[in-house]
PDB file of C-alpha atoms and ligand atoms in Angstrom:
ATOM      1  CA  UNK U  30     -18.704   9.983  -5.552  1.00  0.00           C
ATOM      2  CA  UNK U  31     -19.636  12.918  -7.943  1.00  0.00           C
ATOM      3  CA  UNK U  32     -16.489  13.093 -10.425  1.00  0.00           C
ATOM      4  CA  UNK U  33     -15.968  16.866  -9.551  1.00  0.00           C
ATOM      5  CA  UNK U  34     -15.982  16.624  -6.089  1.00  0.00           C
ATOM      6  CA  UNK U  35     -13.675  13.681  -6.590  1.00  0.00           C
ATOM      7  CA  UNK U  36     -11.077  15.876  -8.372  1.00  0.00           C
ATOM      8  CA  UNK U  37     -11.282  18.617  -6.108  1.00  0.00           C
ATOM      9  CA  UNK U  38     -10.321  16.294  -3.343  1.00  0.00           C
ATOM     10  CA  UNK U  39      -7.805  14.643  -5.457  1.00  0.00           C
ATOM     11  CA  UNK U  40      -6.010  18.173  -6.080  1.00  0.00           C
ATOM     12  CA  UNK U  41      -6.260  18.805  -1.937  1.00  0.00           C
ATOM     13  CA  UNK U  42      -4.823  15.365  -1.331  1.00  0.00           C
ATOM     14  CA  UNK U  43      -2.176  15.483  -3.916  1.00  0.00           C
ATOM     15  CA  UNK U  44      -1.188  18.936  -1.943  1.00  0.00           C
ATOM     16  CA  UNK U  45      -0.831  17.992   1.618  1.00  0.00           C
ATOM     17  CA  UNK U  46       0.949  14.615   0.790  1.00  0.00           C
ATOM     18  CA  UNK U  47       3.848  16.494  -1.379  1.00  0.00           C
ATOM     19  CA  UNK U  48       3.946  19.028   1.443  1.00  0.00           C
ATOM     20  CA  UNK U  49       4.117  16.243   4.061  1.00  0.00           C
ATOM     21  CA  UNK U  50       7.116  14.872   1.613  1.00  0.00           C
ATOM     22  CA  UNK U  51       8.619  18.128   1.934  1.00  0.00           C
ATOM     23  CA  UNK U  52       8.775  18.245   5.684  1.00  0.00           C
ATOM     24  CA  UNK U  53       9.813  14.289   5.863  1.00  0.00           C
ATOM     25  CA  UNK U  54      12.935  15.316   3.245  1.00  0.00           C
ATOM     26  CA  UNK U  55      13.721  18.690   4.848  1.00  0.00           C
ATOM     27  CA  UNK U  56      14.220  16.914   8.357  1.00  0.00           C
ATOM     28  CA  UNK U  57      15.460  13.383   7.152  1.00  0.00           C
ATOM     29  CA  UNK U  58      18.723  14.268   9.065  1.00  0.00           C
ATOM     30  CA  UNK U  59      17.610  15.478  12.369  1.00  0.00           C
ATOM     31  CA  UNK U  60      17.768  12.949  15.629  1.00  0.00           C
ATOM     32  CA  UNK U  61      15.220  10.871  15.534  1.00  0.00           C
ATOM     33  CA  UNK U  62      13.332   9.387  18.491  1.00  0.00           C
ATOM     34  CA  UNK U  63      12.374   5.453  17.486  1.00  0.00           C
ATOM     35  CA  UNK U  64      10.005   3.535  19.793  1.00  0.00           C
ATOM     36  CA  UNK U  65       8.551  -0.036  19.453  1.00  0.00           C
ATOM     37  CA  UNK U  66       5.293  -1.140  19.355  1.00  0.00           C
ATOM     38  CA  UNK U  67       3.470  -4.268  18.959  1.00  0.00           C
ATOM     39  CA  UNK U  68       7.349  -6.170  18.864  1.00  0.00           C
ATOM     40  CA  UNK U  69      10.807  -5.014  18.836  1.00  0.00           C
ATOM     41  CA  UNK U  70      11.176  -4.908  15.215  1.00  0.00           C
ATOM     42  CA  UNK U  71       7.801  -2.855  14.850  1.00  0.00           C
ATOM     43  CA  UNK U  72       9.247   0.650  14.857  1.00  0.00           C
ATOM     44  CA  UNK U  73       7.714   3.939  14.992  1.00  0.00           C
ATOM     45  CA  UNK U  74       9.356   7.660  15.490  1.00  0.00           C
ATOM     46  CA  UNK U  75       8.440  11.124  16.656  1.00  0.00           C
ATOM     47  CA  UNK U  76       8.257  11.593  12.234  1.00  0.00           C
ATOM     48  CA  UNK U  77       5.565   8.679  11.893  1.00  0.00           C
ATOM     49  CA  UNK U  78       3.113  10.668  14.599  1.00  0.00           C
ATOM     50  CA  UNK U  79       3.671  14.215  13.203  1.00  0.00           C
ATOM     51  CA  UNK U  80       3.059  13.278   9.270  1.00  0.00           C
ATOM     52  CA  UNK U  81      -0.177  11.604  10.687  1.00  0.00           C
ATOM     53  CA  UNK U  82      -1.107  14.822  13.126  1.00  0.00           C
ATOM     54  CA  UNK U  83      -0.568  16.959   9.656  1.00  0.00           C
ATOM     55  CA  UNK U  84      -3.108  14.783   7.672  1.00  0.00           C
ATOM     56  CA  UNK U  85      -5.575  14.646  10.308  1.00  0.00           C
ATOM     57  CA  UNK U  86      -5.536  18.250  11.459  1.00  0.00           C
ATOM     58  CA  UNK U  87      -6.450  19.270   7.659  1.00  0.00           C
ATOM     59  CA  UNK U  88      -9.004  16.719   7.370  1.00  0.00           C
ATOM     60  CA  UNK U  89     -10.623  17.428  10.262  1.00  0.00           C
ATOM     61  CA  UNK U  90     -10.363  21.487   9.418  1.00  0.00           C
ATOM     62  CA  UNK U  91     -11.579  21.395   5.950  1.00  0.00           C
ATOM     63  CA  UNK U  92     -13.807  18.279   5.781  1.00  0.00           C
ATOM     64  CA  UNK U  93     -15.358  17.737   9.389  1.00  0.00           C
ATOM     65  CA  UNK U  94     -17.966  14.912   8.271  1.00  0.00           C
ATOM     66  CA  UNK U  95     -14.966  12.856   6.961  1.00  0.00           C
ATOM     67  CA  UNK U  96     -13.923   9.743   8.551  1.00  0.00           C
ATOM     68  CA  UNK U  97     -10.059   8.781   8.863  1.00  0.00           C
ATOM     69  CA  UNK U  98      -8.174   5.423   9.496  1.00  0.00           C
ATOM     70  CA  UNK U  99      -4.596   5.390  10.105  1.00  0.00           C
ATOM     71  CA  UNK U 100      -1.912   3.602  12.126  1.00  0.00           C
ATOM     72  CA  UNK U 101      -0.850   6.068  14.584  1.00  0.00           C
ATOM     73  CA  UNK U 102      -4.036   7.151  16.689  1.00  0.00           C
ATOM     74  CA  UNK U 103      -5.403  10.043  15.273  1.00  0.00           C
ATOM     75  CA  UNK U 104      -8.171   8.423  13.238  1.00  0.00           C
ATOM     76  CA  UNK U 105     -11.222   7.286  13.952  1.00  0.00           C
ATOM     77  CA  UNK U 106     -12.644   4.069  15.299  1.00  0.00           C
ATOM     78  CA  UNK U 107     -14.650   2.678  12.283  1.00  0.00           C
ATOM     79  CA  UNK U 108     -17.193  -0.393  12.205  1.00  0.00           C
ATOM     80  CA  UNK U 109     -18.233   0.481   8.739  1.00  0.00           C
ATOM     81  CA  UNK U 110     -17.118   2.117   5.424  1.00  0.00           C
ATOM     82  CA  UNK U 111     -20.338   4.356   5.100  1.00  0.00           C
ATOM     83  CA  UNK U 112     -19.190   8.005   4.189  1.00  0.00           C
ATOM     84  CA  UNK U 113     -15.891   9.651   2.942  1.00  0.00           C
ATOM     85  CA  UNK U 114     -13.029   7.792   4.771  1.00  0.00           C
ATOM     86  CA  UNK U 115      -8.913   8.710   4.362  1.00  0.00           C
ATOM     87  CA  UNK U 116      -6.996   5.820   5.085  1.00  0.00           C
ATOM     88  CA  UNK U 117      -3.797   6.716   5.845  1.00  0.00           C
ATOM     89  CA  UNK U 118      -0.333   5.209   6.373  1.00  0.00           C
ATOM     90  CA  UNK U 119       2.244   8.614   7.040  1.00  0.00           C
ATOM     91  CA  UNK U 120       5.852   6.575   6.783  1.00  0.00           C
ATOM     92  CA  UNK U 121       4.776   2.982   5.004  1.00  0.00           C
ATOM     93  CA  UNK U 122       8.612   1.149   5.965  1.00  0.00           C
ATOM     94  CA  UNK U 123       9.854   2.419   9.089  1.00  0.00           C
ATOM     95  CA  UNK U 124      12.255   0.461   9.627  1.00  0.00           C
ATOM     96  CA  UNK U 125      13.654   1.712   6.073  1.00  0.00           C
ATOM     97  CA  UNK U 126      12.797   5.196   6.936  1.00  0.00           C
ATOM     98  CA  UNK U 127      14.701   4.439  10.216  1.00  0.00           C
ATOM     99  CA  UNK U 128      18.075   2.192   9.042  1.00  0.00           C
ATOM    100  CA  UNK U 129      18.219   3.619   5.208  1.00  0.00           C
ATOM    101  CA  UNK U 130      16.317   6.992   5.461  1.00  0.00           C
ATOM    102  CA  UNK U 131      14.777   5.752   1.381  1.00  0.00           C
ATOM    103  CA  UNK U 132      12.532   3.157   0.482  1.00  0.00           C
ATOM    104  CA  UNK U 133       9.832   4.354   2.477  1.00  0.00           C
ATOM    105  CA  UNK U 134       6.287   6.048   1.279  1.00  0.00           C
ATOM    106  CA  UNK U 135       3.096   8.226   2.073  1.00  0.00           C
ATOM    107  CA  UNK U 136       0.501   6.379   1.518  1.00  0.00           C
ATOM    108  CA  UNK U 137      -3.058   7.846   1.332  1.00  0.00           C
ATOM    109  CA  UNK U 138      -6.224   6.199   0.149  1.00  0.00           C
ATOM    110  CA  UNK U 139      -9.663   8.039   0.074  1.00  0.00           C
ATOM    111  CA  UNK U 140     -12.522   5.840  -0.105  1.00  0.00           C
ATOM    112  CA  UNK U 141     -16.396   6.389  -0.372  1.00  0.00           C
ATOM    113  CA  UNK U 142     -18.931   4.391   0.611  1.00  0.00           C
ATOM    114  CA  UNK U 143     -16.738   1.128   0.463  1.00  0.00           C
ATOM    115  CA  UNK U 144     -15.330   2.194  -2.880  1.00  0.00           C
ATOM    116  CA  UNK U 145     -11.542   3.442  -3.463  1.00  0.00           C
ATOM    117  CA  UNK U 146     -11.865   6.816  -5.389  1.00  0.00           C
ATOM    118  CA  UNK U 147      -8.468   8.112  -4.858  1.00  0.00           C
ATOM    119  CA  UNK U 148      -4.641   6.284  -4.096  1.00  0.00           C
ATOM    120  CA  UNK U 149      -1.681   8.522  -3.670  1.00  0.00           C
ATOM    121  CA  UNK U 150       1.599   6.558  -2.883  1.00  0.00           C
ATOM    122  CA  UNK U 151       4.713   9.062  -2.417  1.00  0.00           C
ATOM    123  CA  UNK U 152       8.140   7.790  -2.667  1.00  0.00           C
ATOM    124  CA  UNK U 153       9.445  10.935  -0.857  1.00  0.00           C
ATOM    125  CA  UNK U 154      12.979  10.719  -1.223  1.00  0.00           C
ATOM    126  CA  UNK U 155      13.259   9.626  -5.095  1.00  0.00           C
ATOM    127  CA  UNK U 156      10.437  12.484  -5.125  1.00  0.00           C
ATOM    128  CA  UNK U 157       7.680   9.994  -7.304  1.00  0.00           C
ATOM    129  CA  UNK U 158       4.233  10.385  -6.727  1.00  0.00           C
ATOM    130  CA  UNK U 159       1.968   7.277  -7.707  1.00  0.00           C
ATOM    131  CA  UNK U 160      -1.102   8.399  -8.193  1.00  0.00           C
ATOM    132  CA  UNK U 161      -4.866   7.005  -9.356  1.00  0.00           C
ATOM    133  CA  UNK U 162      -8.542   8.503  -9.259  1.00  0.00           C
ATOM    134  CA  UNK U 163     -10.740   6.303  -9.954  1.00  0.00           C
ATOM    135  CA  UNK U 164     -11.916   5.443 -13.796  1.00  0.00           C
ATOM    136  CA  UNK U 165      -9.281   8.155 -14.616  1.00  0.00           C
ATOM    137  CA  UNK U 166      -6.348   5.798 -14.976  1.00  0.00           C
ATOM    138  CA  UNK U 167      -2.863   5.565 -12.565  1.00  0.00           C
ATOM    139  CA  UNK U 168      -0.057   8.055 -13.124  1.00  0.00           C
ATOM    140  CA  UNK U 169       3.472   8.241 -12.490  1.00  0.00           C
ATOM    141  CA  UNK U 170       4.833  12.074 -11.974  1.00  0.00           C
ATOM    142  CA  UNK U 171       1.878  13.040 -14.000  1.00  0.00           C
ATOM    143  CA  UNK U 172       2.606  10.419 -16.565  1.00  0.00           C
ATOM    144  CA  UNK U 173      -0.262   7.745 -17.173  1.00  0.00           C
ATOM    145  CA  UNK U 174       1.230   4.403 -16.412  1.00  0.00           C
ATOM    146  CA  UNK U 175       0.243   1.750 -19.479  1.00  0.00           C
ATOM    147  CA  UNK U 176      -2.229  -1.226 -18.404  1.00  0.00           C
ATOM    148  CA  UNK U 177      -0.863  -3.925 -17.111  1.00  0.00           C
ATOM    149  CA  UNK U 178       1.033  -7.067 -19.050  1.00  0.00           C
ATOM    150  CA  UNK U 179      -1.208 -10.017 -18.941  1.00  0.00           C
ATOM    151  CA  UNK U 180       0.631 -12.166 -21.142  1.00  0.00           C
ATOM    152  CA  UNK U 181       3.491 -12.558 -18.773  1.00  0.00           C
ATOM    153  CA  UNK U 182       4.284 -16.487 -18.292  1.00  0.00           C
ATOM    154  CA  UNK U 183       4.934 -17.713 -14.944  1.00  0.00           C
ATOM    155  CA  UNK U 184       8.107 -18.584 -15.198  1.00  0.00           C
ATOM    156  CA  UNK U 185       9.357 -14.920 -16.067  1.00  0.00           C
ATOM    157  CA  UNK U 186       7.471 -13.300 -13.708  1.00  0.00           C
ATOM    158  CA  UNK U 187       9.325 -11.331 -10.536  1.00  0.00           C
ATOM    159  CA  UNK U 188       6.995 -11.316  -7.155  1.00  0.00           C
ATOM    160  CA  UNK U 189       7.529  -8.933  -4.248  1.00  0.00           C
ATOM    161  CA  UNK U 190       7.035 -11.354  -0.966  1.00  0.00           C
ATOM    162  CA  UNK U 191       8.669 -11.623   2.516  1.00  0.00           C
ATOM    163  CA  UNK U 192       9.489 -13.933   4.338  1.00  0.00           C
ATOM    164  CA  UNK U 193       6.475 -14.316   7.004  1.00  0.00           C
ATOM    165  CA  UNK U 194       5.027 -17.242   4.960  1.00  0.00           C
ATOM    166  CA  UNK U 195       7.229 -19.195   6.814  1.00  0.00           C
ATOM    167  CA  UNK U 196       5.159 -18.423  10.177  1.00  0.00           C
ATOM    168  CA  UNK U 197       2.475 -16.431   9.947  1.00  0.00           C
ATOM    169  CA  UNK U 198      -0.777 -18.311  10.658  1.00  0.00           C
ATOM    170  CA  UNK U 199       0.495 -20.865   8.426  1.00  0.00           C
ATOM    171  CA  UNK U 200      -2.480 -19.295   5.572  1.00  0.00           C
ATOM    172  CA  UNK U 201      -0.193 -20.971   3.013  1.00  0.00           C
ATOM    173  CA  UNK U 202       1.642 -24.423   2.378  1.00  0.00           C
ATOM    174  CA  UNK U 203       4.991 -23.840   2.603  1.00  0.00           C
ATOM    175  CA  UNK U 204       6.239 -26.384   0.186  1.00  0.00           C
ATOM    176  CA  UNK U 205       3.654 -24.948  -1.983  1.00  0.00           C
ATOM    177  CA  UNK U 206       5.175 -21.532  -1.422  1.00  0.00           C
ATOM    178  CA  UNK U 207       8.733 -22.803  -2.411  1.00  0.00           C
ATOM    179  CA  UNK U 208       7.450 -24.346  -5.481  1.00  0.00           C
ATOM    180  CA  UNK U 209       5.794 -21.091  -6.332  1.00  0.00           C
ATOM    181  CA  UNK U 210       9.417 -19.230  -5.039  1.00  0.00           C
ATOM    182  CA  UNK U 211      11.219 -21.570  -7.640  1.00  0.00           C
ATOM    183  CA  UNK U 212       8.490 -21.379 -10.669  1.00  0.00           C
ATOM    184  CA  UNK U 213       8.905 -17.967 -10.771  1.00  0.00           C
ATOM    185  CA  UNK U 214      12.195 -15.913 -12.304  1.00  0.00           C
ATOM    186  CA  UNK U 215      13.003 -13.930  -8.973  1.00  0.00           C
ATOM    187  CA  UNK U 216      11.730 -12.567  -5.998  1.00  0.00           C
ATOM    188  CA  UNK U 217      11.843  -9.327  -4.518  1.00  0.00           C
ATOM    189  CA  UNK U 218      11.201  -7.627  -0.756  1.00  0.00           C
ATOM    190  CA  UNK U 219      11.535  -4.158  -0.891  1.00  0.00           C
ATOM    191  CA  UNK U 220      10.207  -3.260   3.016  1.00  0.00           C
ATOM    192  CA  UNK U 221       6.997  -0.697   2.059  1.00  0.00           C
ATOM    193  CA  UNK U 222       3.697  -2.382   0.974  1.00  0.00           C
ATOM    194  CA  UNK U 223       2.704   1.385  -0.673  1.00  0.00           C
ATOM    195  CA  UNK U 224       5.700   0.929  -2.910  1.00  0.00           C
ATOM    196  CA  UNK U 225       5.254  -2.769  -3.569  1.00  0.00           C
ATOM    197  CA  UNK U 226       1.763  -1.744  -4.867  1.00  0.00           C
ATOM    198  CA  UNK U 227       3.116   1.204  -6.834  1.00  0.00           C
ATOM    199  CA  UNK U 228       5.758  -1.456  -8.439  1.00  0.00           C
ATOM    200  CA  UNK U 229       3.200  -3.603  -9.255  1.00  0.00           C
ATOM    201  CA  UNK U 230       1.261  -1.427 -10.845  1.00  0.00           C
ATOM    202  CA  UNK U 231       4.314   0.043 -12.458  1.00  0.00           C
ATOM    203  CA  UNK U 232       4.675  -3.470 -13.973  1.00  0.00           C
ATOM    204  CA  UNK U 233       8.753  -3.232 -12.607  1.00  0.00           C
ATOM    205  CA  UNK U 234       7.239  -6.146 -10.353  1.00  0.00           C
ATOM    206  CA  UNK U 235       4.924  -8.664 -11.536  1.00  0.00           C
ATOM    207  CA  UNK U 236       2.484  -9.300  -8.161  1.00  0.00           C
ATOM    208  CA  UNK U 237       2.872  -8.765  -4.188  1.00  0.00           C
ATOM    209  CA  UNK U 238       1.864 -11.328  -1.711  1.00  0.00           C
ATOM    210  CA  UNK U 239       2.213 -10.920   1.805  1.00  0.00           C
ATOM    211  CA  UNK U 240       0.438 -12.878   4.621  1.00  0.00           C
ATOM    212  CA  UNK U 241      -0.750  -9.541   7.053  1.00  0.00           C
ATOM    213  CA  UNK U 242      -1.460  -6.073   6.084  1.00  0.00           C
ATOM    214  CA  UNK U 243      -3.433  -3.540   7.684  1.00  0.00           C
ATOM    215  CA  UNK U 244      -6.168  -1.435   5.547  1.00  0.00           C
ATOM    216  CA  UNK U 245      -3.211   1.726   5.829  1.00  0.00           C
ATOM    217  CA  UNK U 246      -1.051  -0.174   3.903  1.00  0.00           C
ATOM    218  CA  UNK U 247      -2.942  -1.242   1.504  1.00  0.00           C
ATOM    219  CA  UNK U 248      -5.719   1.350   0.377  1.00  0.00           C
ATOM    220  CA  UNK U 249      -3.981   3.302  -1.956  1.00  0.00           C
ATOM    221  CA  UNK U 250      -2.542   0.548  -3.549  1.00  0.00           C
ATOM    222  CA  UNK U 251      -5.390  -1.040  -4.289  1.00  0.00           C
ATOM    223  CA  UNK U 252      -7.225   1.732  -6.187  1.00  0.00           C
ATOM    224  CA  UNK U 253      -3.532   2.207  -8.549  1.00  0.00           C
ATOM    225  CA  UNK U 254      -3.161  -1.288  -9.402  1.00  0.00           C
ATOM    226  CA  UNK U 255      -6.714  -1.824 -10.084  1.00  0.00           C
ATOM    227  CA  UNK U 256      -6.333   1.231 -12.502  1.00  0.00           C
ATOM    228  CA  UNK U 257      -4.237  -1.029 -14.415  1.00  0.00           C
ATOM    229  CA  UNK U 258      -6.040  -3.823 -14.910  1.00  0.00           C
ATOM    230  CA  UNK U 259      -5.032  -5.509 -11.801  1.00  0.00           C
ATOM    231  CA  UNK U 260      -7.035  -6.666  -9.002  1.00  0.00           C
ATOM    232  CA  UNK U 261      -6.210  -7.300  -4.889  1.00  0.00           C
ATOM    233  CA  UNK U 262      -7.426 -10.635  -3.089  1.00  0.00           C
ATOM    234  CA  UNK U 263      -6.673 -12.409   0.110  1.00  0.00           C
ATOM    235  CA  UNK U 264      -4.904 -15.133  -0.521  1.00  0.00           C
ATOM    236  CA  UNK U 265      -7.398 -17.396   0.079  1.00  0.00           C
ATOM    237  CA  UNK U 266      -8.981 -15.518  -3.255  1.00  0.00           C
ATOM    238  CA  UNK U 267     -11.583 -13.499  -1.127  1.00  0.00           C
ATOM    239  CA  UNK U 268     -12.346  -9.813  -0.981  1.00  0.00           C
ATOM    240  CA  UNK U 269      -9.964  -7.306   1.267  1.00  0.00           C
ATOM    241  CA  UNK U 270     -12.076  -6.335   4.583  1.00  0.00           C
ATOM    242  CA  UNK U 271     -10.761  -2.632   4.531  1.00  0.00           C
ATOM    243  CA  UNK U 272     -11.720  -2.802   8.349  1.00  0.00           C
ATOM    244  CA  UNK U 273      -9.623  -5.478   9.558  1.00  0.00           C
ATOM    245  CA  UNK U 274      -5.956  -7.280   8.425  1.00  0.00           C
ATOM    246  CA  UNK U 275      -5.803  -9.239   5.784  1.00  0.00           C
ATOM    247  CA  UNK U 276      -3.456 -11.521   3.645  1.00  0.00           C
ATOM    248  CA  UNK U 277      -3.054  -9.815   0.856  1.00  0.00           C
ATOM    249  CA  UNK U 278      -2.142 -10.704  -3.289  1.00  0.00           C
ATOM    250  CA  UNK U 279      -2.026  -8.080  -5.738  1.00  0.00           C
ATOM    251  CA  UNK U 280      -1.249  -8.873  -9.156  1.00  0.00           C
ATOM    252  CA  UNK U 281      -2.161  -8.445 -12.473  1.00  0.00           C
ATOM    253  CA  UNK U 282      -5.403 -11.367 -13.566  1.00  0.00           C
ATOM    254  CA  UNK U 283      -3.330 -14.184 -15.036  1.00  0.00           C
ATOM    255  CA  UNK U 284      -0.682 -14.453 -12.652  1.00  0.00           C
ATOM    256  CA  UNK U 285      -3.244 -14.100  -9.950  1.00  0.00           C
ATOM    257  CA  UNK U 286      -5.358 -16.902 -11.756  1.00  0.00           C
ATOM    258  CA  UNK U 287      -2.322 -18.941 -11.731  1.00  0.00           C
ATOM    259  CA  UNK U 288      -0.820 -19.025  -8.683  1.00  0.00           C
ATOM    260  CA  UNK U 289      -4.260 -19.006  -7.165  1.00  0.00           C
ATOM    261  CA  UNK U 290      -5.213 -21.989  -8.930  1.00  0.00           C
ATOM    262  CA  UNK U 291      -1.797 -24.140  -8.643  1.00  0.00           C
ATOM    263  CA  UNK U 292      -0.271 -22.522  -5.252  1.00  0.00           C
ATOM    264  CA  UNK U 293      -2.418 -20.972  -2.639  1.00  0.00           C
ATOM    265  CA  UNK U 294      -6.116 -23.081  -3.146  1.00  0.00           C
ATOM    266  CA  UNK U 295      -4.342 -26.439  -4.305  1.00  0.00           C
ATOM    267  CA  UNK U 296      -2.184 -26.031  -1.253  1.00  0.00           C
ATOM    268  CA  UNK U 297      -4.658 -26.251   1.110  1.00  0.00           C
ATOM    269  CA  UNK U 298      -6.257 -29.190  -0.359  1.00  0.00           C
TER     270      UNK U 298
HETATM  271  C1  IPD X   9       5.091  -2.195   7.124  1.00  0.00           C
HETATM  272  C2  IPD X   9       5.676  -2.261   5.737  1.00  0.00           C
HETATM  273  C3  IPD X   9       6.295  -3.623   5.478  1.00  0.00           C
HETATM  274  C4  IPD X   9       5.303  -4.736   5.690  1.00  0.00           C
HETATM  275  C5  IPD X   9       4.724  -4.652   7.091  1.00  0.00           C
HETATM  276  C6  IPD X   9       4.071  -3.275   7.309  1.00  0.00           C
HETATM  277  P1  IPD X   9       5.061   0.175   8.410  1.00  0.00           P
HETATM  278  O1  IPD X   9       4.471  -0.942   7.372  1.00  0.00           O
HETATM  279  O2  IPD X   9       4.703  -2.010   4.759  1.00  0.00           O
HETATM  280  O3  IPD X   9       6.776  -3.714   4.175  1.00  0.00           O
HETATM  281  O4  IPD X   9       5.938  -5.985   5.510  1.00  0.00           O
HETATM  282  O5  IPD X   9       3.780  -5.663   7.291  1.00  0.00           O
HETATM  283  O6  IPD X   9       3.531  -3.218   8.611  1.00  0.00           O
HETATM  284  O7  IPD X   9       4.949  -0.399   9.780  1.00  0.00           O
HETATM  285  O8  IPD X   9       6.437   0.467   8.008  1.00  0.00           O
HETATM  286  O9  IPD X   9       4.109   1.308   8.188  1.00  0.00           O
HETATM  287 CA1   CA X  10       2.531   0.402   6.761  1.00  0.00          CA
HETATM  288 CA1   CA X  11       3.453   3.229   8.973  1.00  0.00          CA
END
């Protein structure tokens, strides 16, 4: 994508997710109507659908030939990545946004041709914007955000996970996964995948691992942390598929290397 027409967009984005914020923080304490989907922990409200109907009703009015993919049915159904696609998650943690109203984000990825060109992660109640175009560097409030640490040992490193190793497909060894849960100094689960990729590349966090995300969770994410150096796998060390799920490790290189090499592959051996 032309680096002009990349900006432009950039600028447009940055606009309609702070205004979105706006509206989330302006009606964060009217009644809320909460449904279920998939399970009964897998929440979505009357907020979720109208942040998504506000993204897709000014993509569709001022870019018509773009494609969009987001969670709650106003995108597109996509078989490829050809063309201009926004990949959007409105409320990334629900069930915060539901039980805590904080800890949730907006989470908006524009990619082209396959490639992520813009992330924009929005932490609408603490008001911080994570943001990355990209070959321009990842920003915090406007203020670049330092490459990441690749010197940090094992053993002092803090990893956002969850719990779902435990049954989830069983993609990892679980005794594998507690020896990684004790190597390390601590572990974290914060509840929004956007802001577990904004704390990663933030460097508060050293690496995310999670066994099933879809491409809205994920997008934006992946184009800030690899602005700092960092890079997203499965954790079976393959490529995301930004058209299906997929387990998902983001980290900076040598604590991917590591626990890739002595966790996740020697596990399955
Ligand atoms: C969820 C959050 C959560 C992650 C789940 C996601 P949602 O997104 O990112 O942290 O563990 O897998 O589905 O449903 O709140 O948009
Ligand atoms: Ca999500
Ligand atoms: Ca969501």
């Amino acid at each position: 994508m032309n680096a002009d027409v990349r900006e432009k967009l950039f600028q447009q984005a940055k606009e309609w997710v702070m205004d979105a914020g706006t509206t989330i923080r302006t009606k964060i304490d009217d009644p809320l109507k909460v449904d279920t989907k998939s399970n009964p922990n897998d929440l979505v409200t009357t907020m979720d659908k109208e942040t998504e109907a506000f993204f897709a009703g000014k993509i569709r009015e001022n870019y018509p030939d773009h494609y969009i993919l987001s969670e709650e049915g106003f995108g597109d159904e996509l078989s490829s990545m050809d063309g201009t696609i926004w990949i959007i998650d409105p409320i990334d943690g629900t069930m915060n946004f539901v039980h805590q109203k904080r800890n949730f984000a907006i989470s908006v990825g524009v990619y082209h041709d396959g490639i992520g060109e813009i992330g924009l992660i929005y932490d609408v109640m603490e008001d911080v914007l994570y943001s990355a175009q990209r070959t321009k560097g990842a920003y915090k409030n406007g203020e670049k955000i330092p490459q990441l640490d690749t010197s940090v040992p094992l053993k002092e490193a803090i990893l956002s996970l969850n719990h779902f190793w435990l049954c989830e497909n069983r993609l990892v060894n679980e005794k594998e996964m507690q020896r990684l849960v004790k190597t390390v100094r601590g572990t974290r689960t914060y509840g929004s995948a956007a802001l577990e990729f904004a704390y990663t590349a933030e460097g508060i966090v050293d690496g995310y691992l999670t066994m099933s995300l879809a491409p809205w969770d994920i997008a934006a994410g992946m184009v800030i942390v690899h602005e700092v150096g960092g890079a997203t796998i499965t954790t079976d060390g393959e490529p995301i598929n930004m058209l299906t799920k997929n387990s998902v490790f983001t980290s900076n290189s040598s604590v991917q290397r590591e626990i890739l090499d002595d966790f996740l592959i020697k596990g399955k051996k």
